[in-house]
Amino acid sequence: MRPVDLARRHRVSTQAVRNYEDAGIIPPAHRSRTGYRDYTAAHAAGLAAYLALVPAFGYSTSRRIMHAATGGRLDEALEHIDDGHSLLARDRSTLRTVEAALSHLGASTPEAAASTRTPYSIGELARHLALNPATLRAWEHAGVLTPRRDPRGHRQYLAQDVRDAELAHLLRRGGQPLGTIATVLGELRDAGSLDALARTLEGWRRDLTSRGTAQLYAAGQLSAYLDSLDGSARTGSAPEHGPH
């Protein structure tokens, strides 16, 4: 196949095909006596695999997978895929934990928040949650909590801060890291309410489903690419020459 044939088949530019070859994502093309590139079915399978991997694992990981697969380093490619699956599993676990926490806090309506005793001092909030004040200071340092300060510099935890602290406490008990919790609470503050965050989480769930199905499809495309390569690609040794 000519570069234009491969480009048309996969709806990319001919320059993109050359770039993928130069980057090692697909094997080097054979050259005619006049220097023109000559692509084979293996190149087409490699390009299809890469384009399928991108929505499943992202550009960076997809490039690493293809570099390893094209270079005959199958175990390395599989390790990158395993990492992508693990990340998806962690994201699903985080989603389940957040959804469970929101269900627990479902009574935190604006009316309920208005009735919450506020403002809390750091000691009062710590006692409310059965935590050490140092823990709350650590959460603040990590961006999980954003209390106000009174004129004397003392922390004041208003109704929203109490809600955030209760949700953070639930997420920590669920094993979530502070960075993840800070992101979730940032989404909650941007959304403005638990109901709005619940809608955001539904969008996250759809995204996770899309990633999962994309990973299934990409696995089939990558397997077809490996089948098209020299048999040495499946043994972990780099092929001496490109596909014929």
Coordinates of C-alpha atoms in Angstrom, one line a residue:
M1 CA 0.0 0.0 0.0
R2 CA 1.0 3.6 -0.6
P3 CA 1.0 6.1 2.3
V4 CA -2.2 7.6 0.8
D5 CA -3.9 4.2 0.8
L6 CA -3.1 3.6 4.4
A7 CA -4.2 7.2 5.3
R8 CA -7.5 6.9 3.6
R9 CA -8.3 3.6 5.1
H10 CA -7.9 5.0 8.7
R11 CA -9.0 8.6 8.0
V12 CA -5.7 10.2 8.9
S13 CA -3.3 12.3 6.8
T14 CA -0.4 10.9 4.9
Q15 CA 1.9 13.0 7.1
A16 CA 0.4 11.4 10.2
V17 CA 1.2 7.9 8.8
R18 CA 4.8 9.0 8.2
N19 CA 5.0 10.5 11.7
Y20 CA 3.8 7.3 13.2
E21 CA 6.4 5.4 11.3
D22 CA 9.2 7.9 12.3
A23 CA 8.1 7.6 15.9
G24 CA 8.3 3.8 15.9
I25 CA 4.6 3.3 16.5
I26 CA 4.4 1.2 13.3
P27 CA 7.4 -0.6 11.7
P28 CA 9.6 1.0 9.1
A29 CA 8.1 0.9 5.7
H30 CA 9.8 -1.0 2.9
R31 CA 11.3 1.3 0.2
S32 CA 11.0 0.9 -3.5
R33 CA 14.0 1.3 -5.7
T34 CA 13.0 4.9 -6.2
G35 CA 12.6 5.5 -2.5
Y36 CA 8.8 5.4 -2.2
R37 CA 7.3 3.9 1.0
D38 CA 5.6 0.6 0.6
Y39 CA 3.3 -0.4 3.5
T40 CA 1.9 -3.9 4.1
A41 CA -1.1 -5.4 6.0
A42 CA 1.0 -5.4 9.1
H43 CA 1.4 -1.6 8.9
A44 CA -2.3 -1.3 8.5
A45 CA -2.9 -3.5 11.5
G46 CA -0.5 -1.5 13.5
L47 CA -2.1 1.8 12.7
A48 CA -5.5 0.3 13.5
A49 CA -4.2 -0.9 16.8
Y50 CA -2.7 2.5 17.8
L51 CA -5.9 4.4 16.9
A52 CA -7.9 2.0 18.9
L53 CA -5.6 2.2 21.9
V54 CA -5.7 6.0 22.2
P55 CA -9.3 6.3 23.5
A56 CA -8.7 3.3 25.7
F57 CA -5.4 4.3 27.4
G58 CA -4.5 7.8 26.2
Y59 CA -1.8 9.0 23.9
S60 CA 1.2 8.6 26.1
T61 CA 0.5 5.0 27.2
S62 CA -0.7 4.0 23.7
R63 CA 2.6 5.1 22.3
R64 CA 4.5 3.1 24.9
I65 CA 2.4 0.1 24.1
M66 CA 3.0 0.4 20.4
H67 CA 6.7 1.0 20.8
A68 CA 7.0 -2.2 22.8
A69 CA 4.8 -4.2 20.6
T70 CA 6.5 -3.0 17.4
G71 CA 9.9 -3.6 18.9
G72 CA 9.0 -7.2 19.8
R73 CA 8.9 -6.5 23.6
L74 CA 5.6 -8.2 24.3
D75 CA 5.9 -8.4 28.1
E76 CA 6.6 -4.7 28.3
A77 CA 3.6 -3.9 26.1
L78 CA 1.4 -6.1 28.4
E79 CA 2.7 -4.4 31.5
H80 CA 1.5 -1.0 30.1
I81 CA -1.9 -2.5 29.4
D82 CA -2.1 -4.0 32.9
D83 CA -1.3 -0.6 34.3
G84 CA -4.2 0.9 32.3
H85 CA -6.6 -1.8 33.5
S86 CA -5.5 -1.2 37.1
L87 CA -6.1 2.5 36.7
L88 CA -9.6 1.9 35.4
A89 CA -10.3 -0.5 38.3
R90 CA -9.1 2.2 40.8
D91 CA -11.3 4.8 39.2
R92 CA -14.3 2.5 39.4
S93 CA -13.5 1.9 43.1
T94 CA -13.3 5.6 43.7
L95 CA -16.6 6.2 42.0
R96 CA -18.3 3.5 44.1
T97 CA -16.9 4.9 47.3
V98 CA -18.0 8.5 46.4
E99 CA -21.5 7.3 45.4
A100 CA -21.8 5.4 48.7
A101 CA -20.6 8.5 50.6
L102 CA -23.1 10.7 48.8
S103 CA -25.9 8.3 49.6
H104 CA -24.9 8.5 53.2
L105 CA -24.9 12.3 53.1
G106 CA -28.2 12.4 51.1
A107 CA -29.9 14.2 54.0
S108 CA -27.5 17.1 53.6
T109 CA -30.1 19.3 51.8
P110 CA -29.8 23.1 51.9
E111 CA -32.4 23.0 54.7
A112 CA -30.3 20.4 56.7
A113 CA -27.2 22.4 56.1
A114 CA -28.8 25.6 57.4
S115 CA -29.7 23.8 60.6
T116 CA -26.1 22.7 61.1
R117 CA -24.4 24.3 64.1
T118 CA -21.9 26.8 62.6
P119 CA -19.3 28.0 62.7
Y120 CA -17.3 25.1 64.1
S121 CA -13.8 25.7 65.5
I122 CA -11.2 23.2 64.6
G123 CA -11.5 21.5 67.9
E124 CA -15.3 21.3 67.7
L125 CA -15.1 19.8 64.2
A126 CA -12.4 17.4 65.3
R127 CA -14.7 16.2 68.1
H128 CA -17.7 16.0 65.8
L129 CA -15.7 13.6 63.5
A130 CA -13.8 11.9 66.3
L131 CA -10.5 13.0 64.7
N132 CA -7.4 14.8 65.8
P133 CA -7.2 18.5 64.9
A134 CA -3.8 17.8 63.3
T135 CA -5.7 15.6 60.8
L136 CA -7.9 18.5 59.8
R137 CA -4.9 20.7 59.4
A138 CA -3.3 18.1 57.1
W139 CA -6.5 17.9 55.1
E140 CA -6.4 21.7 54.7
H141 CA -2.8 21.6 53.5
A142 CA -3.8 19.0 50.9
G143 CA -6.6 21.2 49.6
V144 CA -9.4 18.9 51.0
L145 CA -10.8 21.6 53.3
T146 CA -10.8 25.4 52.8
P147 CA -12.0 26.9 56.1
R148 CA -12.3 30.7 56.6
R149 CA -10.4 32.6 59.2
D150 CA -11.9 35.0 61.7
P151 CA -10.2 38.4 62.4
R152 CA -8.0 36.7 65.0
G153 CA -6.8 34.0 62.5
H154 CA -8.8 31.2 63.9
R155 CA -10.3 28.7 61.5
Q156 CA -14.1 28.7 61.0
Y157 CA -15.9 25.7 59.5
L158 CA -19.2 26.7 58.1
A159 CA -22.0 24.3 57.0
Q160 CA -20.4 23.5 53.6
D161 CA -17.0 22.9 55.4
V162 CA -18.7 20.5 57.8
R163 CA -20.3 18.7 54.9
D164 CA -16.9 18.5 53.0
A165 CA -15.2 17.2 56.2
E166 CA -17.8 14.5 56.7
L167 CA -17.5 13.4 53.0
A168 CA -13.7 13.5 53.3
H169 CA -13.9 11.4 56.5
L170 CA -16.0 8.7 54.6
L171 CA -13.7 8.7 51.7
R172 CA -10.6 8.3 53.9
R173 CA -12.2 5.4 55.6
G174 CA -12.8 3.9 52.1
G175 CA -9.1 4.1 51.5
Q176 CA -9.1 7.1 49.1
P177 CA -5.9 9.3 48.9
L178 CA -6.1 12.9 49.8
G179 CA -5.4 14.0 46.3
T180 CA -8.5 12.1 45.0
I181 CA -10.6 13.5 47.8
A182 CA -9.5 17.0 47.1
T183 CA -10.5 16.5 43.4
V184 CA -13.9 15.1 44.4
L185 CA -14.6 18.0 46.8
G186 CA -13.5 20.5 44.2
E187 CA -16.0 19.0 41.8
L188 CA -18.7 19.3 44.6
R189 CA -17.9 22.9 45.2
D190 CA -18.0 23.7 41.5
A191 CA -21.3 21.8 41.1
G192 CA -22.8 23.6 44.1
S193 CA -24.9 20.8 45.5
L194 CA -24.9 17.1 46.2
D195 CA -27.5 16.6 43.5
A196 CA -25.3 18.4 40.9
L197 CA -22.3 16.3 42.0
A198 CA -24.4 13.2 41.6
R199 CA -25.1 14.2 38.0
T200 CA -21.4 14.8 37.5
L201 CA -20.6 11.3 38.9
E202 CA -23.1 9.8 36.4
G203 CA -21.0 11.4 33.7
W204 CA -17.9 9.9 35.2
R205 CA -19.6 6.5 35.1
R206 CA -20.4 6.9 31.4
D207 CA -16.7 7.8 30.8
L208 CA -15.5 4.7 32.7
T209 CA -17.9 2.6 30.6
S210 CA -16.5 4.1 27.4
R211 CA -13.0 3.5 28.5
G212 CA -13.8 -0.1 29.4
T213 CA -15.4 -0.9 26.1
A214 CA -12.6 0.9 24.3
Q215 CA -10.1 -1.3 26.1
L216 CA -11.9 -4.4 24.9
Y217 CA -11.9 -3.2 21.3
A218 CA -8.3 -2.1 21.5
A219 CA -7.2 -5.5 22.8
G220 CA -8.7 -7.2 19.7
Q221 CA -6.9 -4.7 17.4
L222 CA -3.6 -5.1 19.2
S223 CA -3.9 -8.9 19.1
A224 CA -4.5 -8.7 15.3
Y225 CA -1.4 -6.5 15.0
L226 CA 0.7 -9.0 16.9
D227 CA -0.5 -11.8 14.8
S228 CA 0.6 -9.8 11.7
L229 CA 4.1 -9.3 13.0
D230 CA 7.0 -11.7 12.9
G231 CA 6.5 -14.6 15.3
S232 CA 9.4 -13.3 17.4
A233 CA 7.2 -10.5 18.6
R234 CA 5.3 -13.0 20.8
T235 CA 8.5 -14.4 22.3
G236 CA 9.7 -11.1 23.6
S237 CA 12.8 -10.9 21.2
A238 CA 13.0 -8.0 18.8
P239 CA 12.7 -8.9 15.2
E240 CA 15.8 -8.4 13.0
H241 CA 13.7 -7.0 10.2
G242 CA 10.4 -5.4 9.6
P243 CA 7.4 -7.4 8.4
H244 CA 7.4 -8.7 4.9

